[in-house]
């Protein structure tokens, strides 16, 4: 929650409230989807995938060599390492959230000026579809 408090408000200012909400929620879903693929028999709960998505978003939004960039890389590395070292931490969820948050923010940040909003919306919808199809595929593999 501390990370959300530190990164959240500035990231919301950079992305705008709707894009920020999309990054947060889809990062949570992306983390859950990767966890579902890599640890389907395990149980997990929490918002860590969403928070890692914000870390990924911050990394993309601040672009090197911004002053906050080395700190976010260090924060990501330390927190990812915890997931691999400490038992009962869902590193799969962290990694999935990080990937989705960075990817969606890249789509937002690097969308061309012409038709920017439409392209950003299309990227968001495409990511939702990709995540939904991934779940459908995994469901089929497990049944």
Tab-separated table of N, CA and C in Angstrom:
chain	number	residue	atom	x	y	z
A	1	UNK	N	0.827	-1.189	0.000
A	1	UNK	CA	0.000	0.000	0.000
A	1	UNK	C	0.872	1.255	0.000
A	2	UNK	N	2.051	1.151	0.622
A	2	UNK	CA	2.961	2.294	0.616
A	2	UNK	C	3.349	2.641	-0.814
A	3	UNK	N	3.644	1.626	-1.616
A	3	UNK	CA	4.037	1.860	-3.005
A	3	UNK	C	2.914	2.522	-3.784
A	4	UNK	N	1.702	2.090	-3.544
A	4	UNK	CA	0.547	2.691	-4.202
A	4	UNK	C	0.412	4.162	-3.804
A	5	UNK	N	0.641	4.454	-2.550
A	5	UNK	CA	0.574	5.822	-2.043
A	5	UNK	C	1.654	6.710	-2.672
A	6	UNK	N	2.851	6.144	-2.853
A	6	UNK	CA	3.971	6.925	-3.381
A	6	UNK	C	3.863	7.124	-4.893
A	7	UNK	N	3.585	6.074	-5.620
A	7	UNK	CA	3.592	6.122	-7.081
A	7	UNK	C	2.244	6.574	-7.643
A	8	UNK	N	1.163	6.175	-6.994
A	8	UNK	CA	-0.168	6.386	-7.528
A	8	UNK	C	-0.545	7.810	-7.907
A	9	UNK	N	-0.463	8.765	-7.000
A	9	UNK	CA	-0.938	10.112	-7.334
A	9	UNK	C	-0.195	10.759	-8.509
A	10	UNK	N	1.106	10.602	-8.549
A	10	UNK	CA	1.873	11.205	-9.646
A	10	UNK	C	1.573	10.511	-10.965
A	11	UNK	N	1.445	9.205	-10.915
A	11	UNK	CA	1.129	8.457	-12.124
A	11	UNK	C	-0.275	8.809	-12.625
A	12	UNK	N	-1.204	8.984	-11.708
A	12	UNK	CA	-2.548	9.402	-12.107
A	12	UNK	C	-2.518	10.785	-12.754
A	13	UNK	N	-1.683	11.652	-12.240
A	13	UNK	CA	-1.541	12.985	-12.840
A	13	UNK	C	-0.971	12.887	-14.253
A	14	UNK	N	0.014	12.000	-14.448
A	14	UNK	CA	0.643	11.846	-15.763
A	14	UNK	C	-0.291	11.203	-16.787
A	15	UNK	N	-1.036	10.185	-16.362
A	15	UNK	CA	-1.871	9.427	-17.298
A	15	UNK	C	-3.289	9.961	-17.415
A	16	UNK	N	-3.769	10.598	-16.368
A	16	UNK	CA	-5.176	10.971	-16.295
A	16	UNK	C	-5.924	9.874	-15.552
A	17	UNK	N	-7.042	10.210	-14.933
A	17	UNK	CA	-7.717	9.239	-14.068
A	17	UNK	C	-8.223	7.979	-14.785
A	18	UNK	N	-8.747	8.105	-15.999
A	18	UNK	CA	-9.273	6.920	-16.685
A	18	UNK	C	-8.161	5.976	-17.131
A	19	UNK	N	-7.107	6.526	-17.680
A	19	UNK	CA	-5.981	5.680	-18.108
A	19	UNK	C	-5.297	5.046	-16.898
A	20	UNK	N	-5.168	5.805	-15.842
A	20	UNK	CA	-4.592	5.277	-14.606
A	20	UNK	C	-5.418	4.111	-14.082
A	21	UNK	N	-6.728	4.270	-14.046
A	21	UNK	CA	-7.606	3.205	-13.589
A	21	UNK	C	-7.487	1.976	-14.491
A	22	UNK	N	-7.423	2.199	-15.797
A	22	UNK	CA	-7.269	1.082	-16.734
A	22	UNK	C	-5.960	0.339	-16.489
A	23	UNK	N	-4.879	1.075	-16.304
A	23	UNK	CA	-3.585	0.435	-16.037
A	23	UNK	C	-3.647	-0.356	-14.741
A	24	UNK	N	-4.209	0.218	-13.715
A	24	UNK	CA	-4.289	-0.454	-12.421
A	24	UNK	C	-5.113	-1.740	-12.520
A	25	UNK	N	-6.310	-1.635	-13.061
A	25	UNK	CA	-7.204	-2.797	-13.115
A	25	UNK	C	-6.692	-3.878	-14.058
A	26	UNK	N	-6.217	-3.488	-15.231
A	26	UNK	CA	-5.725	-4.495	-16.168
A	26	UNK	C	-4.418	-5.124	-15.692
A	27	UNK	N	-3.627	-4.385	-14.934
A	27	UNK	CA	-2.428	-4.979	-14.332
A	27	UNK	C	-2.816	-6.044	-13.320
A	28	UNK	N	-3.866	-5.775	-12.548
A	28	UNK	CA	-4.361	-6.774	-11.598
A	28	UNK	C	-4.809	-8.028	-12.335
A	29	UNK	N	-5.542	-7.837	-13.417
A	29	UNK	CA	-6.020	-8.977	-14.209
A	29	UNK	C	-4.841	-9.686	-14.877
A	30	UNK	N	-3.918	-8.916	-15.438
A	30	UNK	CA	-2.748	-9.516	-16.088
A	30	UNK	C	-1.918	-10.338	-15.129
A	31	UNK	N	-1.760	-9.864	-13.911
A	31	UNK	CA	-1.046	-10.630	-12.897
A	31	UNK	C	-1.771	-11.920	-12.575
A	32	UNK	N	-3.077	-11.837	-12.447
A	32	UNK	CA	-3.864	-13.034	-12.148
A	32	UNK	C	-3.800	-14.040	-13.288
A	33	UNK	N	-3.806	-13.548	-14.517
A	33	UNK	CA	-3.746	-14.447	-15.673
A	33	UNK	C	-2.407	-15.181	-15.720
A	34	UNK	N	-1.314	-14.474	-15.516
A	34	UNK	CA	-0.011	-15.155	-15.526
A	34	UNK	C	0.086	-16.143	-14.373
A	35	UNK	N	-0.446	-15.772	-13.226
A	35	UNK	CA	-0.478	-16.692	-12.087
A	35	UNK	C	-1.287	-17.935	-12.440
A	36	UNK	N	-2.403	-17.758	-13.116
A	36	UNK	CA	-3.268	-18.863	-13.538
A	36	UNK	C	-2.518	-19.813	-14.476
A	37	UNK	N	-1.668	-19.260	-15.333
A	37	UNK	CA	-0.880	-20.096	-16.246
A	37	UNK	C	0.236	-20.840	-15.525
A	38	UNK	N	0.906	-20.164	-14.638
A	38	UNK	CA	2.122	-20.744	-14.050
A	38	UNK	C	1.886	-21.472	-12.736
A	39	UNK	N	0.790	-21.194	-12.052
A	39	UNK	CA	0.513	-21.845	-10.766
A	39	UNK	C	-0.987	-22.105	-10.631
A	40	UNK	N	-1.582	-22.881	-11.536
A	40	UNK	CA	-3.039	-23.016	-11.561
A	40	UNK	C	-3.640	-23.690	-10.332
A	41	UNK	N	-2.850	-24.467	-9.606
A	41	UNK	CA	-3.381	-25.164	-8.438
A	41	UNK	C	-3.158	-24.397	-7.139
A	42	UNK	N	-2.480	-23.292	-7.195
A	42	UNK	CA	-2.180	-22.506	-6.000
A	42	UNK	C	-3.257	-21.438	-5.795
A	43	UNK	N	-3.322	-20.945	-4.582
A	43	UNK	CA	-4.235	-19.859	-4.254
A	43	UNK	C	-3.435	-18.607	-3.940
A	44	UNK	N	-3.980	-17.475	-4.324
A	44	UNK	CA	-3.332	-16.204	-4.017
A	44	UNK	C	-4.410	-15.136	-3.876
A	45	UNK	N	-4.092	-14.107	-3.137
A	45	UNK	CA	-5.010	-12.984	-2.965
A	45	UNK	C	-4.193	-11.720	-2.771
A	46	UNK	N	-4.734	-10.608	-3.214
A	46	UNK	CA	-4.064	-9.346	-2.996
A	46	UNK	C	-4.024	-8.507	-4.253
A	47	UNK	N	-3.470	-7.329	-4.109
A	47	UNK	CA	-3.408	-6.369	-5.206
A	47	UNK	C	-1.982	-6.167	-5.705
A	48	UNK	N	-1.113	-7.124	-5.453
A	48	UNK	CA	0.291	-6.927	-5.808
A	48	UNK	C	0.515	-6.839	-7.308
A	49	UNK	N	-0.260	-7.573	-8.107
A	49	UNK	CA	-0.122	-7.462	-9.557
A	49	UNK	C	-0.452	-6.060	-10.030
A	50	UNK	N	-1.478	-5.464	-9.442
A	50	UNK	CA	-1.859	-4.103	-9.805
A	50	UNK	C	-0.770	-3.107	-9.412
A	51	UNK	N	-0.194	-3.282	-8.234
A	51	UNK	CA	0.866	-2.373	-7.781
A	51	UNK	C	2.100	-2.526	-8.665
A	52	UNK	N	2.445	-3.758	-9.013
A	52	UNK	CA	3.578	-3.954	-9.920
A	52	UNK	C	3.281	-3.363	-11.294
A	53	UNK	N	2.020	-3.400	-11.707
A	53	UNK	CA	1.644	-2.742	-12.947
A	53	UNK	C	1.914	-1.246	-12.900
A	54	UNK	N	1.669	-0.650	-11.741
A	54	UNK	CA	1.973	0.776	-11.586
A	54	UNK	C	3.475	1.024	-11.610
A	55	UNK	N	4.241	0.070	-11.066
A	55	UNK	CA	5.709	0.181	-11.162
A	55	UNK	C	6.136	0.177	-12.632
A	56	UNK	N	5.574	-0.759	-13.399
A	56	UNK	CA	5.894	-0.823	-14.825
A	56	UNK	C	5.461	0.430	-15.554
A	57	UNK	N	4.294	0.936	-15.186
A	57	UNK	CA	3.791	2.172	-15.790
A	57	UNK	C	4.702	3.347	-15.459
A	58	UNK	N	5.146	3.415	-14.219
A	58	UNK	CA	6.042	4.498	-13.806
A	58	UNK	C	7.357	4.435	-14.579
A	59	UNK	N	7.875	3.222	-14.751
A	59	UNK	CA	9.106	3.025	-15.513
A	59	UNK	C	8.956	3.578	-16.933
A	60	UNK	N	7.842	3.246	-17.586
A	60	UNK	CA	7.614	3.707	-18.961
A	60	UNK	C	7.314	5.202	-18.989
A	61	UNK	N	6.490	5.670	-18.073
A	61	UNK	CA	6.052	7.066	-18.097
A	61	UNK	C	7.166	8.045	-17.785
A	62	UNK	N	8.122	7.649	-16.958
A	62	UNK	CA	9.182	8.587	-16.590
A	62	UNK	C	10.334	8.599	-17.575
A	63	UNK	N	10.461	7.585	-18.408
A	63	UNK	CA	11.482	7.511	-19.459
A	63	UNK	C	12.880	7.877	-18.937
A	64	UNK	N	13.837	7.037	-19.211
A	64	UNK	CA	15.232	7.326	-18.851
A	64	UNK	C	15.679	8.551	-19.609
A	65	UNK	N	16.543	9.358	-19.098
A	65	UNK	CA	17.182	9.307	-17.782
A	65	UNK	C	16.526	10.230	-16.772
A	66	UNK	N	15.235	10.126	-16.614
A	66	UNK	CA	14.524	10.953	-15.633
A	66	UNK	C	15.053	10.681	-14.233
A	67	UNK	N	14.990	11.668	-13.338
A	67	UNK	CA	15.542	11.501	-11.990
A	67	UNK	C	14.972	10.316	-11.213
A	68	UNK	N	13.701	9.986	-11.386
A	68	UNK	CA	13.104	8.894	-10.629
A	68	UNK	C	13.351	7.517	-11.236
A	69	UNK	N	13.965	7.474	-12.393
A	69	UNK	CA	14.104	6.215	-13.122
A	69	UNK	C	14.968	5.180	-12.409
A	70	UNK	N	16.189	5.513	-11.972
A	70	UNK	CA	16.990	4.482	-11.280
A	70	UNK	C	16.318	3.975	-10.011
A	71	UNK	N	15.600	4.827	-9.320
A	71	UNK	CA	14.923	4.402	-8.092
A	71	UNK	C	13.823	3.390	-8.385
A	72	UNK	N	13.056	3.593	-9.469
A	72	UNK	CA	11.981	2.657	-9.761
A	72	UNK	C	12.556	1.324	-10.209
A	73	UNK	N	13.656	1.333	-10.932
A	73	UNK	CA	14.298	0.078	-11.338
A	73	UNK	C	14.754	-0.683	-10.099
A	74	UNK	N	15.346	0.007	-9.151
A	74	UNK	CA	15.784	-0.619	-7.902
A	74	UNK	C	14.586	-1.151	-7.118
A	75	UNK	N	13.530	-0.367	-7.041
A	75	UNK	CA	12.323	-0.788	-6.330
A	75	UNK	C	11.716	-2.032	-6.975
A	76	UNK	N	11.649	-2.056	-8.293
A	76	UNK	CA	11.128	-3.221	-9.003
A	76	UNK	C	12.007	-4.436	-8.738
A	77	UNK	N	13.308	-4.270	-8.851
A	77	UNK	CA	14.227	-5.393	-8.660
A	77	UNK	C	14.132	-5.972	-7.251
A	78	UNK	N	14.128	-5.120	-6.265
A	78	UNK	CA	14.053	-5.593	-4.874
A	78	UNK	C	12.739	-6.326	-4.628
A	79	UNK	N	11.648	-5.752	-5.075
A	79	UNK	CA	10.348	-6.375	-4.835
A	79	UNK	C	10.150	-7.648	-5.648
A	80	UNK	N	10.680	-7.706	-6.854
A	80	UNK	CA	10.625	-8.955	-7.608
A	80	UNK	C	11.457	-10.033	-6.926
A	81	UNK	N	12.613	-9.651	-6.421
A	81	UNK	CA	13.480	-10.617	-5.736
A	81	UNK	C	12.777	-11.226	-4.529
A	82	UNK	N	12.034	-10.422	-3.792
A	82	UNK	CA	11.284	-10.956	-2.647
A	82	UNK	C	10.376	-12.102	-3.077
A	83	UNK	N	9.748	-11.948	-4.221
A	83	UNK	CA	8.842	-12.971	-4.702
A	83	UNK	C	9.520	-14.293	-5.010
A	84	UNK	N	10.786	-14.239	-5.365
A	84	UNK	CA	11.525	-15.464	-5.669
A	84	UNK	C	12.196	-16.053	-4.442
A	85	UNK	N	12.454	-15.241	-3.437
A	85	UNK	CA	13.193	-15.685	-2.255
A	85	UNK	C	12.260	-16.071	-1.104
A	86	UNK	N	11.237	-15.293	-0.887
A	86	UNK	CA	10.330	-15.512	0.232
A	86	UNK	C	9.191	-16.425	-0.215
A	87	UNK	N	8.942	-17.446	0.577
A	87	UNK	CA	7.853	-18.377	0.251
A	87	UNK	C	6.497	-17.690	0.352
A	88	UNK	N	5.553	-18.212	-0.408
A	88	UNK	CA	4.162	-17.764	-0.387
A	88	UNK	C	3.953	-16.342	-0.896
A	89	UNK	N	4.860	-15.880	-1.740
A	89	UNK	CA	4.659	-14.617	-2.453
A	89	UNK	C	4.505	-14.969	-3.926
A	90	UNK	N	3.471	-14.489	-4.538
A	90	UNK	CA	3.136	-14.861	-5.915
A	90	UNK	C	3.942	-14.031	-6.916
A	91	UNK	N	5.163	-14.474	-7.171
A	91	UNK	CA	6.010	-13.756	-8.135
A	91	UNK	C	5.376	-13.751	-9.522
A	92	UNK	N	4.590	-14.768	-9.831
A	92	UNK	CA	3.927	-14.844	-11.127
A	92	UNK	C	2.958	-13.670	-11.293
A	93	UNK	N	2.257	-13.356	-10.234
A	93	UNK	CA	1.319	-12.241	-10.229
A	93	UNK	C	2.070	-10.918	-10.392
A	94	UNK	N	3.174	-10.794	-9.710
A	94	UNK	CA	3.984	-9.578	-9.805
A	94	UNK	C	4.478	-9.371	-11.231
A	95	UNK	N	5.011	-10.433	-11.814
A	95	UNK	CA	5.576	-10.340	-13.154
A	95	UNK	C	4.487	-10.033	-14.183
A	96	UNK	N	3.348	-10.696	-14.071
A	96	UNK	CA	2.247	-10.429	-14.993
A	96	UNK	C	1.748	-8.996	-14.905
A	97	UNK	N	1.598	-8.500	-13.684
A	97	UNK	CA	1.175	-7.116	-13.512
A	97	UNK	C	2.185	-6.125	-14.066
A	98	UNK	N	3.449	-6.394	-13.825
A	98	UNK	CA	4.525	-5.524	-14.323
A	98	UNK	C	4.497	-5.442	-15.845
A	99	UNK	N	4.367	-6.590	-16.491
A	99	UNK	CA	4.353	-6.634	-17.962
A	99	UNK	C	3.147	-5.886	-18.516
A	100	UNK	N	1.979	-6.161	-17.969
A	100	UNK	CA	0.761	-5.517	-18.472
A	100	UNK	C	0.794	-4.008	-18.221
A	101	UNK	N	1.210	-3.598	-17.028
A	101	UNK	CA	1.272	-2.164	-16.733
A	101	UNK	C	2.230	-1.420	-17.643
A	102	UNK	N	3.390	-2.010	-17.881
A	102	UNK	CA	4.376	-1.375	-18.768
A	102	UNK	C	3.870	-1.346	-20.205
A	103	UNK	N	3.286	-2.445	-20.661
A	103	UNK	CA	2.812	-2.515	-22.047
A	103	UNK	C	1.681	-1.528	-22.308
A	104	UNK	N	0.716	-1.484	-21.412
A	104	UNK	CA	-0.418	-0.580	-21.614
A	104	UNK	C	0.028	0.876	-21.531
A	105	UNK	N	0.902	1.169	-20.611
A	105	UNK	CA	1.397	2.551	-20.508
A	105	UNK	C	2.213	2.932	-21.732
A	106	UNK	N	2.963	1.988	-22.275
A	106	UNK	CA	3.704	2.260	-23.519
A	106	UNK	C	2.727	2.587	-24.649
A	107	UNK	N	1.637	1.846	-24.714
A	107	UNK	CA	0.625	2.136	-25.742
A	107	UNK	C	0.041	3.532	-25.544
A	108	UNK	N	-0.155	3.925	-24.300
A	108	UNK	CA	-0.672	5.262	-24.026
A	108	UNK	C	0.369	6.338	-24.326
A	109	UNK	N	1.579	6.122	-23.879
A	109	UNK	CA	2.616	7.147	-23.989
A	109	UNK	C	3.113	7.351	-25.417
A	110	UNK	N	3.143	6.274	-26.190
A	110	UNK	CA	3.739	6.360	-27.525
A	110	UNK	C	2.713	6.355	-28.650
A	111	UNK	N	1.450	6.483	-28.319
A	111	UNK	CA	0.429	6.589	-29.365
A	111	UNK	C	0.667	7.881	-30.144
A	112	UNK	N	0.576	7.803	-31.468
A	112	UNK	CA	0.790	9.024	-32.262
A	112	UNK	C	-0.268	10.079	-31.960
A	113	UNK	N	0.076	11.307	-32.173
A	113	UNK	CA	-0.838	12.422	-31.862
A	113	UNK	C	-2.150	12.305	-32.650
A	114	UNK	N	-2.036	11.895	-33.907
A	114	UNK	CA	-3.233	11.764	-34.730
A	114	UNK	C	-4.035	10.558	-34.229
A	115	UNK	N	-5.276	10.784	-33.914
A	115	UNK	CA	-6.178	9.739	-33.413
A	115	UNK	C	-5.677	9.111	-32.113
A	116	UNK	N	-4.998	9.891	-31.300
A	116	UNK	CA	-4.381	9.377	-30.067
A	116	UNK	C	-5.380	8.666	-29.156
A	117	UNK	N	-6.494	9.294	-28.876
A	117	UNK	CA	-7.466	8.700	-27.964
A	117	UNK	C	-8.025	7.401	-28.533
A	118	UNK	N	-8.322	7.378	-29.808
A	118	UNK	CA	-8.848	6.161	-30.438
A	118	UNK	C	-7.819	5.030	-30.382
A	119	UNK	N	-6.569	5.344	-30.616
A	119	UNK	CA	-5.513	4.334	-30.565
A	119	UNK	C	-5.332	3.822	-29.142
A	120	UNK	N	-5.369	4.712	-28.175
A	120	UNK	CA	-5.240	4.295	-26.778
A	120	UNK	C	-6.420	3.420	-26.364
A	121	UNK	N	-7.618	3.780	-26.786
A	121	UNK	CA	-8.782	2.966	-26.489
A	121	UNK	C	-8.677	1.596	-27.154
A	122	UNK	N	-8.227	1.584	-28.407
A	122	UNK	CA	-8.057	0.315	-29.124
A	122	UNK	C	-7.018	-0.566	-28.428
A	123	UNK	N	-5.949	0.032	-27.934
A	123	UNK	CA	-4.925	-0.736	-27.213
A	123	UNK	C	-5.491	-1.328	-25.930
A	124	UNK	N	-6.305	-0.557	-25.231
A	124	UNK	CA	-6.928	-1.046	-24.000
A	124	UNK	C	-7.861	-2.209	-24.298
A	125	UNK	N	-8.695	-2.052	-25.317
A	125	UNK	CA	-9.630	-3.115	-25.691
A	125	UNK	C	-8.863	-4.356	-26.158
A	126	UNK	N	-7.819	-4.157	-26.940
A	126	UNK	CA	-7.016	-5.288	-27.414
A	126	UNK	C	-6.418	-6.056	-26.241
A	127	UNK	N	-5.934	-5.345	-25.247
A	127	UNK	CA	-5.352	-6.008	-24.078
A	127	UNK	C	-6.417	-6.788	-23.300
A	128	UNK	N	-7.602	-6.225	-23.173
A	128	UNK	CA	-8.700	-6.937	-22.507
A	128	UNK	C	-9.014	-8.227	-23.264
A	129	UNK	N	-9.073	-8.134	-24.576
A	129	UNK	CA	-9.362	-9.315	-25.399
A	129	UNK	C	-8.258	-10.358	-25.264
A	130	UNK	N	-7.014	-9.927	-25.302
A	130	UNK	CA	-5.883	-10.852	-25.156
A	130	UNK	C	-5.950	-11.576	-23.813
A	131	UNK	N	-6.220	-10.840	-22.754
A	131	UNK	CA	-6.300	-11.458	-21.428
A	131	UNK	C	-7.491	-12.424	-21.342
A	132	UNK	N	-8.619	-12.044	-21.917
A	132	UNK	CA	-9.794	-12.923	-21.899
A	132	UNK	C	-9.534	-14.202	-22.693
A	133	UNK	N	-8.928	-14.070	-23.858
A	133	UNK	CA	-8.612	-15.243	-24.676
A	133	UNK	C	-7.600	-16.130	-23.950
A	134	UNK	N	-6.636	-15.518	-23.279
A	134	UNK	CA	-5.658	-16.307	-22.520
A	134	UNK	C	-6.337	-17.148	-21.441
A	135	UNK	N	-7.324	-16.568	-20.773
A	135	UNK	CA	-8.055	-17.306	-19.746
A	135	UNK	C	-8.869	-18.437	-20.379
A	136	UNK	N	-9.507	-18.163	-21.484
A	136	UNK	CA	-10.294	-19.192	-22.170
A	136	UNK	C	-9.398	-20.344	-22.608
A	137	UNK	N	-8.241	-20.030	-23.149
A	137	UNK	CA	-7.286	-21.066	-23.560
A	137	UNK	C	-6.830	-21.883	-22.364
A	138	UNK	N	-6.491	-21.204	-21.281
A	138	UNK	CA	-6.017	-21.928	-20.084
A	138	UNK	C	-7.117	-22.799	-19.493
A	139	UNK	N	-8.338	-22.290	-19.491
A	139	UNK	CA	-9.469	-23.092	-19.031
A	139	UNK	C	-9.561	-24.386	-19.836
A	140	UNK	N	-9.411	-24.270	-21.151
A	140	UNK	CA	-9.463	-25.435	-22.024
A	140	UNK	C	-8.330	-26.405	-21.759
A	141	UNK	N	-7.156	-25.888	-21.439
A	141	UNK	CA	-6.012	-26.751	-21.136
A	141	UNK	C	-6.215	-27.512	-19.838
A	142	UNK	N	-6.883	-26.913	-18.887
A	142	UNK	CA	-7.041	-27.532	-17.575
A	142	UNK	C	-8.261	-28.439	-17.480
A	143	UNK	N	-9.161	-28.375	-18.463
A	143	UNK	CA	-10.349	-29.244	-18.386
A	143	UNK	C	-10.250	-30.400	-19.350
